[in-house]
Amino acid sequence: MNTTLVVLAAGMGSRFGGLKQVEPLGKHGEIIADFSVYDAMLAGFNKVVYIIKAEMEEIFAEKVASRISGAGIKVEFAFQDINDLPGGLVTPQSREKPWGTSHALWAARHIINEPFMVINADDFYGRSVYKAIHDFLVDDANGDFDYSMGGYLLENTVSTYGSVSRGVCAVKDGFLQDIEEVTAIEKRYDGIGYAKDGRFKYLPGSTVVSMNTFGFKPSIFGEIEKGFTNFLAENLQNPKAEYYLPLIIGELLAAGKATMKVLPALDTWYGFTYKEDTEIVKKAVWGLIERGEYPEKLF
């Protein structure tokens, strides 16, 4: 069965201060998504789709696609465009930022007809989550609306250098019950949490969070279109409104339309949120190379 890895790489990287998606990380200039593709190939994925902005195509073709083109995996691009809206809706001229991760994924609707996994371009997830989600995707016992996700512990996914956004999960019997996108989560000396209603709300470090590692079937595209249309009916004129993947997932779960199996993510997560994170991630990945878990040159 064909399976695809979808890499969300259209973000602007405002907190990072540049295109973190192509920040050199490996010993031969590999970027963090190269390690993701390598792990995905080992798990059985045979196509990768990078979702980017149109103006990023040249740099991605040069720095990303050219490096893995001979690795035996098909490479395609999809373009997130703020003017690509359902139902003939028109983006307000005042809108500058993209419409969020659900909209980004929807950009690939014309080139994906097979089960697929979604990841962020700027996260290092570890190998086990690719194998777990791939095996779920190719299991004939799972239907068109049986989805999956990697479940990480909050304490392993925060940055030392500033706040982050996470999908905070409610899990029962191994299945996701609800997911809430929580922004501005930060680590303090006495715990992890976020400001809400004028107070700081603490979260246990063992809280299961989503890091945008999802296993979907193509059925999700039609659901995103319907959900995004409803979202725009209320938020079209809001210049900051974004339709996150946790929003559509939460809606489908609440309606009983889909299930989402939470697959424990066994490896350590590393990510670029701030420029200062770079050396931490690089040191961790180089350590994995030196221990033989990755070749010095991936492709």
XYZ file of C-alpha atoms in Angstrom:
299
model
C 0.000 0.000 0.000
C 1.264 3.477 -0.862
C 1.673 5.817 2.101
C 2.742 9.455 2.200
C 4.557 11.659 4.669
C 3.203 15.224 4.683
C 5.627 17.841 5.992
C 4.048 21.131 7.101
C 6.690 23.690 6.168
C 4.821 26.870 5.240
C 5.187 28.587 8.630
C 6.851 31.971 8.717
C 9.197 31.280 11.653
C 8.677 34.694 13.242
C 9.895 33.629 16.693
C 12.842 31.772 15.220
C 13.914 34.735 13.117
C 14.095 33.078 9.712
C 13.335 29.969 7.668
C 13.920 27.380 10.365
C 12.651 24.725 7.945
C 16.005 24.844 6.099
C 18.300 25.510 9.053
C 21.374 23.216 8.632
C 21.472 20.547 11.316
C 23.338 17.440 10.161
C 27.038 17.002 9.464
C 26.482 17.463 5.718
C 23.988 20.310 5.902
C 20.917 18.129 6.424
C 17.855 19.915 7.751
C 15.647 18.514 10.486
C 13.020 17.306 7.982
C 15.673 15.172 6.254
C 15.886 13.065 9.400
C 12.093 12.799 9.400
C 12.079 11.587 5.795
C 14.828 9.093 6.582
C 12.854 7.673 9.518
C 9.642 7.635 7.471
C 11.309 5.686 4.670
C 12.535 3.075 7.151
C 8.949 2.784 8.423
C 7.626 2.147 4.894
C 6.460 5.522 3.543
C 7.189 5.923 -0.182
C 6.193 9.535 -0.918
C 6.797 12.862 0.778
C 4.775 16.029 0.207
C 6.177 19.325 1.461
C 3.518 21.961 2.075
C 5.166 25.339 1.563
C 4.424 28.837 0.340
C 4.940 29.407 -3.382
C 7.825 31.791 -2.758
C 9.679 29.011 -0.914
C 9.670 26.617 -3.870
C 13.091 27.564 -5.237
C 14.903 27.235 -1.930
C 13.148 23.944 -1.122
C 13.941 22.535 -4.547
C 17.586 23.483 -4.103
C 18.172 22.661 -0.447
C 15.674 19.859 0.194
C 14.300 18.031 -2.841
C 17.653 17.873 -4.617
C 19.227 16.124 -1.639
C 16.678 13.300 -1.360
C 15.638 12.960 -5.014
C 17.823 9.884 -5.466
C 16.856 8.234 -2.200
C 14.001 6.180 -3.626
C 11.099 8.274 -2.357
C 8.771 10.358 -4.508
C 8.848 14.095 -3.736
C 6.052 16.593 -4.369
C 5.192 20.137 -3.292
C 1.821 21.607 -2.330
C 1.363 25.323 -1.785
C -0.531 26.992 1.032
C -2.123 30.153 -0.339
C -4.146 32.490 1.882
C -6.425 33.139 -1.101
C -7.291 29.442 -1.515
C -10.647 29.365 0.273
C -13.682 27.087 -0.104
C -17.064 28.087 -1.477
C -15.890 31.112 -3.465
C -15.002 33.075 -0.334
C -12.532 35.921 -0.779
C -9.677 36.616 1.626
C -9.793 40.167 3.051
C -6.987 42.407 1.785
C -5.927 43.037 5.380
C -5.084 39.340 5.875
C -1.317 38.701 6.026
C -0.752 35.410 7.850
C -1.769 31.898 6.720
C -5.015 30.324 7.915
C -3.429 27.637 10.098
C -2.450 23.984 9.961
C -5.814 22.600 8.797
C -5.749 24.994 5.866
C -2.129 24.028 5.173
C -3.025 20.338 5.005
C -6.034 21.091 2.806
C -3.575 22.488 0.235
C -2.505 18.897 -0.516
C -6.007 17.654 -1.292
C -5.359 17.389 -5.047
C -2.201 15.254 -4.825
C -2.901 12.798 -1.991
C -5.216 9.839 -2.481
C -3.581 7.422 -0.048
C -3.203 7.121 3.744
C -0.732 9.652 5.075
C 1.078 10.957 8.134
C 1.387 14.650 8.979
C 4.369 16.218 10.753
C 5.883 19.643 11.321
C 9.032 20.530 9.395
C 10.775 21.932 12.468
C 10.329 19.006 14.889
C 12.537 15.972 15.466
C 10.146 13.233 16.547
C 12.257 10.096 16.855
C 11.881 6.933 14.809
C 9.230 4.972 16.686
C 6.293 7.264 15.929
C 6.718 6.804 12.159
C 6.611 3.026 12.476
C 3.607 3.140 14.810
C 1.546 5.436 12.586
C 2.550 3.677 9.362
C 1.494 0.306 10.758
C -1.835 1.789 11.826
C -2.411 3.327 8.390
C -1.880 0.062 6.519
C -3.953 -2.056 8.915
C -6.990 -3.237 6.945
C -9.009 -3.378 10.166
C -9.071 0.431 10.273
C -11.676 2.334 8.273
C -11.709 5.633 6.424
C -12.387 7.625 9.588
C -10.090 5.720 11.925
C -7.216 8.135 12.495
C -4.173 8.055 14.770
C -1.678 10.358 16.454
C 1.583 10.270 18.363
C 1.117 11.103 22.044
C 4.003 12.971 23.707
C 4.478 14.042 27.315
C 4.250 17.790 27.849
C 7.386 17.877 30.004
C 9.405 16.603 27.049
C 8.125 19.164 24.563
C 8.657 22.645 26.036
C 11.384 25.115 25.156
C 13.740 26.675 27.680
C 13.740 29.927 25.727
C 10.086 30.917 25.515
C 6.478 29.855 25.155
C 5.071 27.192 22.814
C 1.686 26.031 21.529
C 0.552 22.457 22.147
C -2.544 20.369 21.516
C -3.492 19.265 25.047
C -5.195 15.868 24.891
C -7.824 14.046 26.921
C -7.274 10.303 26.414
C -9.436 7.347 27.469
C -8.684 3.678 26.810
C -6.034 4.656 24.289
C -8.281 6.902 22.220
C -8.394 10.666 21.998
C -11.529 12.139 23.572
C -10.788 15.815 23.081
C -7.941 18.064 22.019
C -7.479 21.722 22.847
C -4.932 23.983 21.199
C -3.280 25.838 24.072
C -0.972 28.708 23.243
C 1.769 30.413 25.257
C 2.685 27.364 27.351
C 5.900 28.071 29.231
C 8.260 26.429 31.685
C 8.734 28.222 34.998
C 10.904 27.335 37.966
C 7.905 25.779 39.715
C 6.199 24.045 36.822
C 4.696 24.241 33.348
C 1.540 26.094 32.397
C -0.058 29.067 30.689
C -1.843 32.292 31.528
C -5.635 32.213 31.440
C -8.179 34.720 32.755
C -5.489 36.630 34.589
C -4.088 33.544 36.347
C -1.329 31.046 35.602
C -2.801 27.589 35.068
C -0.387 24.737 35.774
C -0.359 21.535 33.744
C 1.146 18.210 34.881
C 4.329 17.299 33.057
C 2.721 13.938 32.234
C -0.068 15.604 30.248
C -0.385 13.981 26.814
C 0.065 16.523 24.040
C -0.109 16.454 20.276
C 2.948 17.549 18.335
C 1.127 17.482 14.984
C 2.004 13.853 14.281
C -1.239 12.528 12.829
C -2.185 9.562 10.703
C -5.079 10.358 8.352
C -6.996 8.883 5.467
C -7.985 11.072 2.477
C -11.434 11.406 4.079
C -10.009 14.226 6.198
C -9.863 16.622 3.230
C -13.633 16.813 2.784
C -14.090 17.253 6.520
C -11.558 20.090 6.613
C -13.387 21.826 3.771
C -16.728 21.635 5.581
C -15.250 22.652 8.928
C -13.182 25.451 7.444
C -16.238 26.846 5.652
C -18.103 27.019 8.964
C -15.064 28.520 10.644
C -14.800 31.255 8.029
C -18.473 32.127 8.435
C -17.509 33.502 11.849
C -13.850 34.381 11.405
C -13.310 35.600 7.840
C -12.712 39.188 8.951
C -10.512 38.265 11.917
C -6.914 38.868 10.765
C -5.463 36.527 13.408
C -7.929 33.625 13.289
C -6.392 30.251 12.354
C -8.037 26.891 11.750
C -5.725 24.474 13.553
C -5.731 20.715 13.014
C -6.820 20.163 16.636
C -9.980 22.165 15.863
C -11.173 19.905 13.055
C -10.146 16.804 15.003
C -12.081 17.968 18.052
C -15.135 18.658 15.920
C -15.047 15.197 14.325
C -14.617 13.473 17.677
C -17.457 15.465 19.242
C -19.749 14.530 16.360
C -18.788 10.858 16.597
C -17.626 11.005 12.978
C -14.086 9.746 13.558
C -11.855 7.987 16.072
C -8.228 8.766 16.851
C -5.964 6.162 18.378
C -3.243 7.649 20.591
C 0.028 5.845 19.920
C 2.646 6.468 22.636
C 5.667 8.309 21.235
C 8.644 6.498 22.717
C 11.535 8.673 21.552
C 12.753 12.054 22.724
C 11.293 15.043 20.875
C 13.416 18.031 19.884
C 12.256 21.138 18.089
C 13.117 24.572 16.771
C 10.904 27.276 18.188
C 13.546 29.868 18.987
C 16.987 30.476 17.484
C 18.519 29.459 20.803
C 17.069 25.956 20.392
C 19.371 25.287 17.423
C 22.444 24.170 19.336
C 20.411 21.932 21.650
C 18.838 20.122 18.705
C 22.097 19.905 16.783
C 23.950 18.451 19.766
C 21.235 15.833 20.308
C 21.135 14.777 16.663
C 24.921 14.634 16.323
C 24.926 12.408 19.390
C 22.532 10.025 17.640
C 24.813 9.994 14.590
C 27.852 9.229 16.714
C 25.976 6.336 18.361
C 25.250 4.895 14.926
C 21.495 5.495 14.925
C 21.828 7.603 11.766
C 24.498 7.538 9.069
C 26.747 10.597 8.939
C 25.305 11.340 5.489
C 21.609 10.510 5.232
C 21.162 10.461 1.455
